[in-house]
Coordinates of C-alpha atoms in Angstrom, one line a residue:
M125 CA -40.9 -47.8 38.4
D126 CA -43.9 -48.6 36.2
R127 CA -42.7 -51.3 33.9
R128 CA -45.7 -51.3 31.6
H129 CA -45.5 -47.8 30.1
R130 CA -47.8 -46.9 27.2
R131 CA -47.8 -43.4 25.8
P132 CA -49.8 -41.5 23.2
V133 CA -48.5 -41.3 19.7
P134 CA -49.9 -39.4 16.7
A135 CA -53.2 -40.7 15.4
A136 CA -51.7 -42.0 12.1
A137 CA -49.2 -44.0 14.1
A138 CA -51.8 -45.3 16.4
V139 CA -53.9 -46.6 13.5
L140 CA -50.8 -48.2 12.0
D141 CA -49.9 -49.8 15.3
A142 CA -53.4 -51.3 15.6
L143 CA -53.4 -52.6 12.0
L144 CA -50.0 -54.1 12.3
G145 CA -50.9 -55.6 15.6
Q146 CA -53.8 -57.4 14.0
V147 CA -51.7 -58.5 11.0
L148 CA -48.6 -59.6 13.0
G149 CA -50.3 -61.1 16.0
E150 CA -48.3 -61.5 19.2
A151 CA -45.0 -61.5 17.4
A152 CA -43.6 -61.4 13.9
G153 CA -42.1 -64.8 13.1
P154 CA -39.2 -65.3 10.7
A155 CA -41.6 -65.7 7.8
A156 CA -43.1 -62.3 8.5
L157 CA -39.8 -60.5 8.7
P158 CA -38.7 -58.1 6.0
A159 CA -35.9 -59.2 3.7
A160 CA -33.4 -57.1 5.6
L161 CA -34.0 -59.1 8.8
A162 CA -34.8 -62.5 7.5
R163 CA -31.8 -64.9 7.9
T164 CA -30.4 -67.0 5.1
E165 CA -30.2 -70.6 6.2
P166 CA -26.8 -72.2 5.6
T167 CA -26.5 -74.3 2.4
T168 CA -26.5 -77.9 3.3
G169 CA -24.6 -80.7 1.6
T170 CA -24.2 -84.4 1.9
A171 CA -21.1 -85.9 3.5
R172 CA -19.4 -88.8 1.7
S173 CA -16.2 -90.7 1.9
A174 CA -13.3 -88.8 0.3
A175 CA -9.6 -89.6 -0.3
A176 CA -6.4 -87.9 -1.4
V177 CA -2.9 -89.1 -2.5
G178 CA 0.3 -87.5 -1.3
T179 CA 3.2 -88.0 1.1
V180 CA 3.4 -88.4 4.9
A181 CA 6.8 -88.0 6.4
G182 CA 8.4 -88.7 3.0
R183 CA 6.4 -91.8 2.2
A184 CA 3.9 -92.1 -0.6
A185 CA 0.5 -92.3 1.2
Y186 CA -3.2 -91.7 1.0
A187 CA -5.7 -90.2 3.3
L188 CA -9.2 -91.7 3.6
V189 CA -12.1 -90.0 5.4
E190 CA -15.3 -91.8 6.3
A191 CA -18.6 -89.9 6.2
G192 CA -19.7 -89.3 9.8
G193 CA -16.6 -91.0 11.2
A194 CA -12.8 -90.6 11.2
F195 CA -9.8 -90.2 8.9
G196 CA -6.9 -92.5 8.4
L197 CA -3.4 -92.1 6.8
T198 CA -1.9 -95.2 5.1
A199 CA 1.3 -95.9 3.2
L200 CA 0.7 -96.7 -0.5
D201 CA 3.4 -99.3 -0.8
D202 CA 2.8 -101.6 2.1
A203 CA -0.5 -100.4 3.6
A204 CA 1.2 -99.5 6.9
P205 CA -0.9 -97.2 9.1
L206 CA 0.6 -93.7 9.4
G207 CA -1.9 -92.0 11.7
G208 CA -5.5 -90.9 11.9
S209 CA -8.2 -89.6 14.2
D210 CA -10.4 -91.2 16.7
A211 CA -13.2 -93.4 15.4
D212 CA -15.8 -91.0 16.7
A213 CA -14.3 -87.8 15.2
G214 CA -17.7 -87.1 13.6
L215 CA -16.3 -85.7 10.4
A216 CA -18.7 -84.7 7.6
P217 CA -16.3 -84.5 4.7
T218 CA -16.9 -83.1 1.2
A219 CA -13.3 -82.7 0.1
V220 CA -9.8 -83.7 1.4
A221 CA -6.2 -82.9 0.5
L222 CA -2.6 -84.0 1.4
G223 CA 0.3 -81.6 1.0
E224 CA 3.8 -80.7 2.0
A225 CA 4.4 -77.3 3.5
G226 CA 7.1 -75.8 5.7
G227 CA 8.8 -79.2 6.1
R228 CA 5.5 -80.7 7.4
S229 CA 3.1 -83.1 5.9
L230 CA -0.4 -81.6 6.2
F231 CA -3.9 -83.1 5.8
A232 CA -6.9 -80.9 5.2
V233 CA -10.7 -81.7 5.3
G234 CA -13.5 -79.5 4.0
S235 CA -16.9 -80.2 5.4
T236 CA -20.6 -79.8 4.8
D237 CA -20.9 -76.9 7.2
G238 CA -18.2 -74.9 5.4
S239 CA -15.5 -75.5 7.8
V240 CA -11.9 -76.3 6.9
Q241 CA -9.7 -78.2 9.3
V242 CA -5.9 -78.9 8.9
W243 CA -3.8 -81.5 10.8
D244 CA -0.1 -82.3 10.9
A245 CA -0.3 -85.6 9.1
A246 CA 2.9 -87.0 10.9
T247 CA 1.9 -86.0 14.5
G248 CA -1.9 -85.8 14.3
D249 CA -1.8 -82.3 15.9
V250 CA -4.4 -79.8 14.7
A251 CA -2.6 -77.1 12.7
H252 CA -5.4 -74.6 12.1
G253 CA -8.9 -74.3 10.7
T254 CA -12.2 -72.6 10.7
T255 CA -15.5 -73.6 12.3
G256 CA -18.7 -74.0 10.4
G257 CA -20.6 -71.0 9.1
E258 CA -24.0 -71.8 10.6
G259 CA -25.8 -69.2 8.5
A260 CA -26.2 -65.5 9.1
Q261 CA -23.3 -63.8 10.9
A262 CA -23.8 -61.4 13.8
V263 CA -20.6 -59.3 14.4
A264 CA -19.2 -57.0 17.0
A265 CA -15.9 -55.1 17.1
L266 CA -13.9 -54.0 20.2
V267 CA -10.4 -52.8 21.0
C268 CA -9.5 -55.2 23.8
R269 CA -6.2 -54.7 25.5
D270 CA -5.0 -52.6 22.6
I271 CA -5.9 -55.3 20.1
P272 CA -8.7 -54.8 17.6
V273 CA -10.9 -57.9 18.0
A274 CA -13.7 -59.1 15.7
F275 CA -16.3 -61.3 17.3
S276 CA -18.7 -63.3 15.1
A277 CA -21.4 -65.9 15.5
G278 CA -23.9 -67.8 13.4
Q279 CA -27.1 -69.6 14.1
G280 CA -25.3 -72.3 15.9
G281 CA -22.0 -73.2 17.6
D282 CA -19.9 -70.9 19.6
L283 CA -18.7 -67.3 19.3
R284 CA -15.4 -66.7 17.5
A285 CA -12.8 -64.1 18.2
V286 CA -10.1 -63.1 15.8
R287 CA -7.8 -60.2 15.4
A288 CA -9.6 -57.8 13.1
D289 CA -6.4 -56.4 11.6
D290 CA -4.6 -59.6 10.6
G291 CA -7.1 -62.5 11.0
R292 CA -5.2 -64.4 13.7
V293 CA -7.5 -66.6 15.7
L294 CA -7.8 -65.7 19.4
G295 CA -10.3 -68.3 20.5
N296 CA -14.0 -69.1 21.1
L297 CA -16.6 -68.1 23.7
P298 CA -19.0 -71.0 24.4
A299 CA -22.7 -70.3 23.7
G300 CA -24.0 -73.8 24.4
G301 CA -24.2 -74.4 20.7
R302 CA -26.9 -71.8 20.2
G303 CA -25.0 -69.2 18.3
A304 CA -26.2 -65.7 18.3
T305 CA -28.7 -63.5 16.5
V306 CA -27.0 -60.2 17.5
L307 CA -23.8 -59.2 19.3
R308 CA -22.8 -56.0 21.0
A309 CA -19.5 -55.0 22.6
A310 CA -18.6 -52.2 25.0
H311 CA -16.0 -51.0 27.5
C312 CA -16.9 -50.1 31.0
A313 CA -15.0 -49.6 34.3
G314 CA -11.9 -51.3 32.8
V315 CA -13.8 -54.3 31.6
D316 CA -14.4 -55.3 27.9
L317 CA -17.9 -56.5 27.6
L318 CA -19.5 -58.7 25.0
A319 CA -23.2 -59.4 24.9
A320 CA -24.8 -62.1 22.7
A321 CA -28.5 -62.8 22.2
S322 CA -29.3 -66.4 21.3
P323 CA -32.3 -67.5 19.2
D324 CA -34.0 -68.9 22.3
G325 CA -34.3 -65.3 23.7
T326 CA -31.6 -65.6 26.3
V327 CA -28.7 -63.0 26.5
R328 CA -25.2 -63.9 27.6
V329 CA -22.7 -61.3 28.8
W330 CA -18.9 -62.1 28.9
D331 CA -15.8 -60.4 30.1
A332 CA -14.2 -60.4 26.6
G333 CA -10.7 -60.0 28.1
T334 CA -10.8 -63.1 30.2
G335 CA -13.6 -65.1 28.5
E336 CA -15.5 -65.4 31.8
L337 CA -19.3 -65.6 31.5
M338 CA -20.6 -62.8 33.7
H339 CA -24.4 -63.0 33.3
L340 CA -27.1 -65.1 31.7
L341 CA -30.2 -62.8 31.2
V342 CA -33.6 -64.5 30.9
G343 CA -36.9 -62.9 30.3
H344 CA -37.8 -62.5 26.7
R345 CA -40.5 -64.7 25.2
G346 CA -39.2 -64.6 21.7
E347 CA -36.1 -64.1 19.6
V348 CA -34.0 -61.1 20.6
L349 CA -33.1 -59.0 17.5
A350 CA -31.6 -55.9 19.0
L351 CA -29.0 -55.0 21.7
A352 CA -27.5 -51.7 22.9
V353 CA -25.1 -50.9 25.7
L354 CA -25.0 -47.6 27.6
T355 CA -21.9 -46.8 29.7
V356 CA -22.1 -43.9 32.3
D357 CA -19.1 -43.5 34.5
N358 CA -18.5 -46.9 35.9
Q359 CA -22.0 -48.2 35.2
A360 CA -23.3 -50.1 32.2
V361 CA -26.9 -50.7 31.1
L362 CA -27.9 -53.2 28.5
A363 CA -31.1 -52.8 26.4
S364 CA -32.5 -55.9 24.7
A365 CA -35.6 -56.3 22.5
G366 CA -37.1 -58.4 19.7
Q367 CA -40.1 -60.4 18.7
D368 CA -42.0 -60.1 22.0
R369 CA -42.1 -56.3 21.4
R370 CA -40.9 -55.4 24.8
I371 CA -37.7 -53.6 25.6
R372 CA -35.8 -54.8 28.7
L373 CA -33.1 -52.9 30.6
W374 CA -30.5 -54.7 32.6
D375 CA -27.9 -53.6 35.1
L376 CA -24.7 -55.2 33.8
A377 CA -23.0 -54.9 37.2
T378 CA -25.5 -57.3 38.8
G379 CA -27.3 -58.9 35.8
Q380 CA -30.6 -57.8 37.2
P381 CA -33.5 -56.4 35.2
V382 CA -34.2 -52.7 36.0
A383 CA -37.1 -51.9 33.6
E384 CA -39.5 -53.2 31.0
L385 CA -40.6 -50.8 28.4
D386 CA -43.9 -51.6 26.6
G387 CA -45.3 -49.6 23.7
H388 CA -44.4 -51.1 20.4
T389 CA -47.0 -53.3 18.6
G390 CA -44.5 -54.9 16.2
T391 CA -41.2 -56.7 16.5
V392 CA -38.5 -54.4 17.7
T393 CA -35.7 -54.4 15.2
A394 CA -33.1 -51.9 16.5
L395 CA -32.0 -49.9 19.6
A396 CA -29.6 -47.0 20.2
F397 CA -28.6 -44.9 23.2
T398 CA -28.0 -41.2 23.0
T399 CA -28.1 -38.1 25.4
L400 CA -30.7 -35.3 25.4
A401 CA -30.5 -32.5 28.0
D402 CA -27.8 -34.3 29.9
R403 CA -30.0 -37.3 30.4
P404 CA -29.5 -40.7 28.7
V405 CA -32.2 -41.6 26.3
L406 CA -32.9 -44.9 24.6
A407 CA -34.3 -44.9 21.0
S408 CA -36.1 -47.9 19.5
C409 CA -37.7 -48.8 16.1
A410 CA -40.0 -51.6 15.2
L411 CA -41.9 -53.3 12.4
D412 CA -45.0 -51.2 13.6
G413 CA -43.4 -48.4 11.6
T414 CA -42.7 -46.2 14.7
V415 CA -39.6 -44.7 16.4
R416 CA -39.9 -44.3 20.2
T417 CA -37.7 -42.7 22.8
W418 CA -37.4 -43.4 26.5
D419 CA -35.8 -41.8 29.5
V420 CA -33.3 -44.4 30.8
Y421 CA -33.3 -43.2 34.4
D422 CA -37.0 -43.6 35.1
G423 CA -38.3 -45.5 32.1
R424 CA -40.7 -42.8 31.0
P425 CA -41.7 -42.7 27.3
L426 CA -40.7 -39.4 25.8
H427 CA -41.8 -39.3 22.2
G428 CA -43.1 -41.6 19.4
W429 CA -43.7 -41.0 15.8
P430 CA -44.4 -42.8 12.5
A431 CA -41.3 -43.2 10.5
G432 CA -42.2 -45.5 7.6
E433 CA -43.1 -49.2 7.4
W434 CA -40.7 -52.0 8.0
L435 CA -38.0 -50.1 9.9
T436 CA -34.9 -52.3 10.0
A437 CA -32.0 -50.2 11.3
L438 CA -31.4 -47.3 13.8
A439 CA -28.4 -45.3 14.9
A440 CA -27.9 -42.2 17.0
V441 CA -25.3 -39.4 16.7
G442 CA -25.9 -36.6 19.3
D443 CA -29.5 -35.4 18.9
A444 CA -30.0 -37.0 15.5
L445 CA -31.5 -40.4 14.9
Y446 CA -30.9 -42.2 11.7
T447 CA -33.4 -44.9 10.5
G448 CA -33.2 -47.3 7.6
D449 CA -36.1 -49.3 6.1
E450 CA -37.0 -52.1 3.8
T451 CA -36.9 -49.8 0.7
G452 CA -33.3 -48.8 1.3
R453 CA -34.1 -45.3 2.4
I454 CA -32.1 -43.5 5.1
T455 CA -34.0 -40.8 7.2
V456 CA -32.7 -38.4 9.9
W457 CA -34.9 -37.4 12.8
D458 CA -34.5 -34.9 15.6
A459 CA -34.5 -37.1 18.7
A460 CA -36.0 -34.5 20.9
T461 CA -39.1 -33.7 18.7
G462 CA -39.5 -36.6 16.3
T463 CA -39.4 -34.2 13.3
P464 CA -37.3 -34.7 10.2
A465 CA -33.8 -33.2 10.7
P466 CA -32.2 -31.0 8.0
K467 CA -29.1 -33.2 7.7
A468 CA -27.6 -34.5 4.5
V469 CA -27.5 -38.3 4.1
P470 CA -26.6 -40.6 1.3
A471 CA -29.4 -41.5 -1.1
G472 CA -29.4 -45.1 0.0
R473 CA -29.9 -47.8 -2.5
P474 CA -33.5 -47.8 -3.7
G475 CA -34.8 -51.3 -4.0
S476 CA -32.2 -52.8 -1.8
P477 CA -33.2 -53.1 1.9
L478 CA -31.1 -51.3 4.4
A479 CA -30.1 -54.0 6.9
A480 CA -27.8 -52.3 9.4
L481 CA -26.4 -49.0 10.6
A482 CA -23.4 -48.4 12.8
V483 CA -21.7 -45.4 14.3
G484 CA -18.0 -44.8 14.9
T485 CA -15.3 -42.2 14.7
L486 CA -12.6 -41.5 12.1
H487 CA -9.9 -38.8 12.7
G488 CA -12.0 -37.6 15.6
R489 CA -15.2 -37.1 13.6
P490 CA -18.4 -39.2 13.8
V491 CA -19.0 -41.4 10.9
L492 CA -21.9 -43.8 10.0
A493 CA -21.8 -47.0 8.1
S494 CA -24.8 -48.6 6.3
G495 CA -25.2 -52.1 4.9
F496 CA -27.7 -53.2 2.3
G497 CA -29.4 -56.3 1.1
D498 CA -27.3 -56.4 -2.1
G499 CA -24.1 -56.6 0.1
A500 CA -23.0 -53.1 -0.5
L501 CA -21.5 -51.0 2.3
T502 CA -21.4 -47.2 2.5
V503 CA -19.6 -44.9 5.0
W504 CA -20.3 -41.2 5.3
D505 CA -19.4 -38.2 7.5
A506 CA -22.2 -37.7 10.0
A507 CA -21.7 -33.9 10.1
T508 CA -21.7 -33.2 6.4
G509 CA -23.3 -36.3 4.9
G510 CA -20.3 -36.5 2.6
P511 CA -19.5 -40.0 1.3
L512 CA -16.2 -41.6 2.6
L513 CA -16.5 -45.2 1.2
D514 CA -18.7 -47.0 -1.2
L515 CA -17.9 -50.7 -1.2
P516 CA -19.5 -53.2 -3.6
G517 CA -21.4 -56.3 -2.4
E518 CA -19.4 -59.4 -1.5
G519 CA -20.3 -62.5 0.5
G520 CA -24.0 -62.0 0.6
P521 CA -26.6 -59.6 2.0
V522 CA -25.5 -57.5 5.0
H523 CA -26.8 -58.9 8.3
S524 CA -24.9 -56.8 10.8
L525 CA -22.3 -54.0 11.1
D526 CA -19.9 -52.6 13.7
L527 CA -17.1 -50.0 13.8
T528 CA -14.1 -49.8 16.1
A529 CA -10.9 -47.8 15.8
D530 CA -10.4 -47.4 12.0
L531 CA -12.1 -50.7 11.1
L532 CA -15.5 -51.6 9.6
L533 CA -16.7 -55.1 10.5
C534 CA -19.6 -56.7 8.5
G535 CA -21.4 -60.0 8.9
T536 CA -23.5 -61.3 6.0
A537 CA -26.7 -63.3 5.8
A538 CA -24.8 -65.9 3.8
G539 CA -22.4 -66.6 6.6
A540 CA -19.4 -64.5 5.6
V541 CA -17.5 -61.9 7.7
R542 CA -15.8 -58.9 6.2
S543 CA -13.3 -56.4 7.7
H544 CA -12.3 -53.2 6.0
R545 CA -10.1 -50.2 6.9
L546 CA -12.2 -47.1 7.2
T547 CA -9.5 -44.9 5.7
D548 CA -9.4 -46.5 2.3
G549 CA -11.8 -49.5 2.3
T550 CA -8.9 -52.1 2.1
A551 CA -10.2 -55.6 2.8
L552 CA -8.5 -57.2 5.7
P553 CA -8.0 -61.0 6.0
L554 CA -10.3 -63.0 8.3
P555 CA -10.3 -66.8 8.6
V556 CA -14.0 -67.2 8.0
P557 CA -15.8 -70.4 6.9
H558 CA -17.6 -70.9 3.7
A559 CA -21.3 -70.3 3.8
G560 CA -22.1 -73.8 2.8
P561 CA -20.3 -77.1 1.9
V562 CA -16.7 -77.0 0.8
A563 CA -16.6 -78.2 -2.9
G564 CA -12.9 -78.6 -3.2
I565 CA -9.7 -78.1 -1.2
A566 CA -6.0 -78.2 -2.3
F567 CA -2.5 -77.3 -1.4
T568 CA -0.2 -75.4 -3.7
P569 CA 3.5 -76.5 -3.8
G570 CA 6.4 -74.2 -3.6
E571 CA 8.4 -72.0 -1.2
Q572 CA 5.2 -70.2 0.0
P573 CA 2.6 -73.0 0.0
L574 CA -1.0 -72.1 0.2
L575 CA -4.2 -73.9 1.1
A576 CA -7.1 -73.0 -1.1
S577 CA -10.8 -74.0 -0.8
A578 CA -13.8 -73.4 -3.0
G579 CA -17.3 -73.5 -1.7
R580 CA -20.9 -74.0 -2.8
D581 CA -21.2 -70.4 -1.8
G582 CA -19.3 -69.3 -4.9
A583 CA -16.3 -68.1 -2.9
I584 CA -12.6 -69.0 -2.9
A585 CA -10.6 -68.9 0.4
V586 CA -6.8 -68.9 0.4
R587 CA -4.6 -69.0 3.4
D588 CA -1.1 -69.8 4.5
A589 CA -0.9 -73.6 4.4
V590 CA 1.2 -73.9 7.6
T591 CA -0.4 -71.3 9.9
G592 CA -3.7 -70.5 8.4
A593 CA -2.9 -66.8 8.6
D594 CA -3.2 -64.2 5.9
S595 CA -6.5 -65.6 4.9
R596 CA -8.1 -64.1 1.8
R597 CA -11.6 -64.6 0.5
F598 CA -12.6 -64.0 -3.1
A599 CA -16.3 -63.6 -3.9
T600 CA -16.2 -64.6 -7.5
G601 CA -19.8 -64.1 -8.5
C602 CA -19.7 -67.3 -10.4
G603 CA -22.3 -69.3 -8.5
P604 CA -21.8 -72.6 -6.7
F605 CA -18.5 -74.3 -7.2
T606 CA -18.3 -78.1 -7.6
A607 CA -14.5 -78.8 -7.6
L608 CA -11.1 -77.2 -7.1
A609 CA -7.5 -78.0 -8.0
A610 CA -4.2 -76.1 -7.4
T611 CA -0.7 -76.0 -8.9
V612 CA 2.2 -73.8 -9.6
A613 CA 2.7 -72.7 -13.2
G614 CA 5.4 -70.3 -14.4
G615 CA 6.3 -69.7 -10.8
Q616 CA 2.8 -68.6 -9.9
P617 CA 0.2 -70.3 -7.7
I618 CA -2.8 -71.2 -9.9
L619 CA -6.2 -72.5 -9.0
A620 CA -8.8 -74.1 -11.2
T621 CA -12.5 -74.2 -10.2
A622 CA -15.5 -76.0 -11.8
G623 CA -19.0 -74.8 -11.3
E624 CA -22.7 -75.5 -12.0
D625 CA -22.4 -73.2 -15.0
L626 CA -20.4 -75.9 -16.8
V627 CA -17.3 -73.8 -16.9
V628 CA -13.8 -74.4 -15.6
R629 CA -12.1 -71.1 -14.5
L630 CA -8.4 -70.4 -13.7
W631 CA -7.4 -68.0 -11.0
H632 CA -4.2 -66.5 -9.5
A633 CA -4.2 -67.9 -6.0
G634 CA -2.4 -64.9 -4.5
S635 CA -4.5 -62.0 -6.0
G636 CA -7.7 -63.7 -7.0
A637 CA -7.3 -62.4 -10.5
A638 CA -9.3 -64.3 -13.1
G639 CA -7.4 -66.2 -15.8
P640 CA -8.5 -68.2 -18.9
V641 CA -12.0 -69.7 -19.0
C642 CA -12.4 -73.3 -20.2
T643 CA -15.7 -74.3 -21.8
G644 CA -17.2 -77.4 -23.2
L645 CA -18.3 -79.4 -20.2
P646 CA -21.5 -81.4 -20.9
Q647 CA -22.3 -81.6 -17.2
A648 CA -20.7 -80.1 -14.1
A649 CA -17.4 -81.5 -13.1
E650 CA -17.0 -83.0 -9.6
V651 CA -13.2 -83.5 -9.9
L652 CA -10.3 -81.4 -11.3
S653 CA -6.6 -82.2 -11.6
F654 CA -3.5 -80.5 -13.0
A655 CA -0.8 -82.2 -15.0
V656 CA 2.1 -81.4 -17.3
L657 CA 1.3 -82.8 -20.7
G658 CA 3.3 -82.2 -23.9
G659 CA 5.6 -80.0 -21.8
R660 CA 2.8 -77.6 -21.0
P661 CA 0.6 -77.3 -17.9
A662 CA -2.9 -78.6 -18.4
V663 CA -6.1 -78.8 -16.4
I664 CA -8.2 -81.9 -16.5
A665 CA -11.9 -82.1 -15.6
G666 CA -14.2 -85.2 -15.0
A667 CA -17.8 -84.4 -15.8
G668 CA -21.0 -85.8 -14.4
D669 CA -21.7 -87.9 -17.5
G670 CA -18.3 -89.6 -17.5
T671 CA -16.7 -87.2 -20.1
V672 CA -13.1 -86.1 -19.4
L673 CA -11.8 -82.9 -20.9
V674 CA -8.3 -81.4 -21.0
W675 CA -7.4 -77.7 -21.5
D676 CA -4.2 -75.8 -21.9
V677 CA -3.6 -73.7 -18.7
Q678 CA -2.0 -70.8 -20.6
D679 CA -4.8 -70.0 -23.0
G680 CA -7.7 -72.2 -22.0
S681 CA -7.8 -74.0 -25.3
R682 CA -9.2 -77.5 -25.3
T683 CA -6.7 -80.2 -26.1
A684 CA -8.6 -83.4 -25.5
E685 CA -12.1 -84.8 -25.0
L686 CA -12.5 -88.4 -23.9
A687 CA -15.9 -90.2 -23.7
G688 CA -16.7 -92.2 -20.5
G689 CA -19.4 -94.7 -19.7
G690 CA -22.1 -92.3 -18.5
A691 CA -21.3 -92.4 -14.7
A692 CA -19.9 -89.3 -13.0
V693 CA -16.1 -89.1 -12.8
R694 CA -15.0 -89.2 -9.2
A695 CA -11.2 -89.3 -9.7
V696 CA -8.8 -88.3 -12.5
V697 CA -5.1 -88.0 -13.0
G698 CA -2.7 -87.3 -15.9
R699 CA 0.9 -88.1 -16.3
E700 CA 3.6 -88.1 -19.0
F701 CA 6.0 -91.0 -19.6
D702 CA 8.8 -90.7 -22.1
G703 CA 6.9 -88.0 -23.9
E704 CA 3.6 -89.9 -24.0
G705 CA 0.6 -88.5 -22.1
L706 CA -1.6 -90.9 -20.2
L707 CA -4.8 -90.2 -18.4
A708 CA -6.7 -92.3 -15.8
A709 CA -10.2 -91.7 -14.6
G710 CA -12.5 -93.6 -12.2
D711 CA -16.3 -93.2 -12.1
A712 CA -19.1 -93.6 -9.7
A713 CA -19.9 -97.1 -11.2
G714 CA -16.5 -98.3 -10.1
T715 CA -15.0 -98.4 -13.6
L716 CA -11.4 -97.3 -14.2
R717 CA -10.3 -96.2 -17.6
L718 CA -6.8 -95.5 -19.0
W719 CA -6.3 -93.4 -22.1
H720 CA -3.5 -92.5 -24.4
L721 CA -4.0 -88.7 -24.9
A722 CA -2.3 -88.1 -28.2
S723 CA -4.5 -90.6 -30.0
A724 CA -7.5 -90.3 -27.6
S725 CA -7.5 -94.1 -27.5
L726 CA -8.7 -96.2 -24.6
L727 CA -5.9 -98.4 -23.5
N728 CA -7.5 -100.4 -20.7
E729 CA -10.7 -100.6 -18.6
A730 CA -11.3 -102.4 -15.3
V731 CA -14.2 -102.7 -12.9
L732 CA -13.3 -102.3 -9.3
D733 CA -15.0 -103.4 -6.1
G734 CA -15.6 -99.9 -5.0
T735 CA -15.9 -96.3 -6.2
P736 CA -12.5 -94.7 -7.0
L737 CA -11.9 -91.8 -4.7
A738 CA -8.3 -90.9 -5.7
I739 CA -5.8 -92.2 -8.2
D740 CA -2.0 -92.2 -8.2
L741 CA -0.2 -92.8 -11.5
D742 CA 3.6 -93.3 -11.7
E743 CA 6.2 -95.7 -13.1
A744 CA 5.1 -98.4 -10.6
G745 CA 1.6 -98.4 -12.0
L746 CA -1.9 -97.3 -11.1
R747 CA -2.9 -97.1 -7.4
I748 CA -6.6 -96.5 -6.8
V749 CA -8.0 -95.5 -3.4
T750 CA -11.6 -96.8 -2.7
P751 CA -13.6 -96.7 0.5
A752 CA -12.1 -100.1 1.3
G753 CA -8.5 -99.0 0.8
A754 CA -5.9 -98.9 -1.9
V755 CA -5.7 -101.2 -5.0
T756 CA -2.7 -101.5 -7.3
L757 CA -3.0 -102.3 -11.0

């Protein structure tokens, strides 16, 4: 087989190829990629020591986490050690919480990479958690042993597998810490296959049912951006392509290369297999603006035609090829002739790049899904072009799509993973990480305790506190969060978030419904707390300039404003004693202040040896946790 095929294309396309070849050079790097293909780097944050006060096995205790190190659990009354992690745990904490749930004491840590980890505080056993987001998410969906499985991977770490219908974690597939730029799943000869392309140009293939690594495919000289799998009887062929402009075909039975297809003059962005005249055909599109088709059996180029600039997505249904481009346009082509096909398609979303296309079936009919740069998803009937679903943007620009059974799986450039039922668009829970540092984490008390986290990505994640199941993610559209607190008021789980917009918002933790909005912060709040003051639930915020504000939870009205010393508040707590409300706050300068709320008068002020990270206020007095441990006043 000649592995260096070049074939004639129409003159206009040849000129375009040549021009793009001069502009793009040998390969289009990330800076040259259109918006639909460029990845969003994960938001970074700075780890710092963090603490929380609660109970461990019935004893009043505090948790202290060291940046880059370990966590320890200590009794508040006598400083007895109650547990902890190894000294080299390597935690990068941004928020911590202690809580009681299901008869267990739980300890949670949110980190700079968006991960949330939960331990049994009494035994030290890991309860549940999510790994870090690592940026843009590649996804693949597969029914494996009658279970719908969602695979996802970011720009680093391992591949994650969860049940796509209920979010239960199934495990990880090791990728050497490299993550994946694209995933593709298929079933052949009784084996469930998963292929993953790493940023270094290698491609790994696993038996998804057993987790066994079957092949490591090496040959590309640049990042691989597209994969496709063809199954014929008991044989499977993998196609891979990307920045080096060459398409490689691999025999998945042996892991050996079988062909190299050369012809594109720009980065290859998408691949799709189809059948023409009873022969398997591979279609490809690239940033050179062309679509090309190839005979799979002998590697012959079949056709090539200009299809618009910055082609970003490709899908095949029978003899029809669907392309998407940087402008958001969807075009249908006759795969045999390269001419536009008279098929109805959605109008697309002008001005929003079309980032991904995927093909599946619903009630025995072929359907297509498209994902856009504004995060929107559309699903339509391939035969009629009639719309089936139109889902609004959530979790960032779409990066990848896949369909299996009646499920739509979506990975976003911001690091989120979404799962929806094709029948009605219902969002299904997936335990995905935040796409950036965790700004706050908290347990809600009650018979059905929840663990909530808020991220710098502007999302709130809520899950069962004991198992981590039934995870829900609310994309609030409110911008980066800076703090979170949780409580139960009127029998309902309530969350409070603070953000860079200088607003504290209240939410129903179960439904994500927005509640009262609390305004008046002079600077963003780094800490929030709930308390019962005057017989009514209140939310307290400590601002970056030292100001402390208090609002009524039921209507969001401000009930108190207390001036600090100019340093950011790092810990705050309110408590009522014999009908009198007291409030304590510690700031970054190491100063602790105690106020009487009704009169807004400062009762006491003390300078500590360290920064207050958490405060406990009860009849026994004030106990303040600093990086050096607990202090009682």
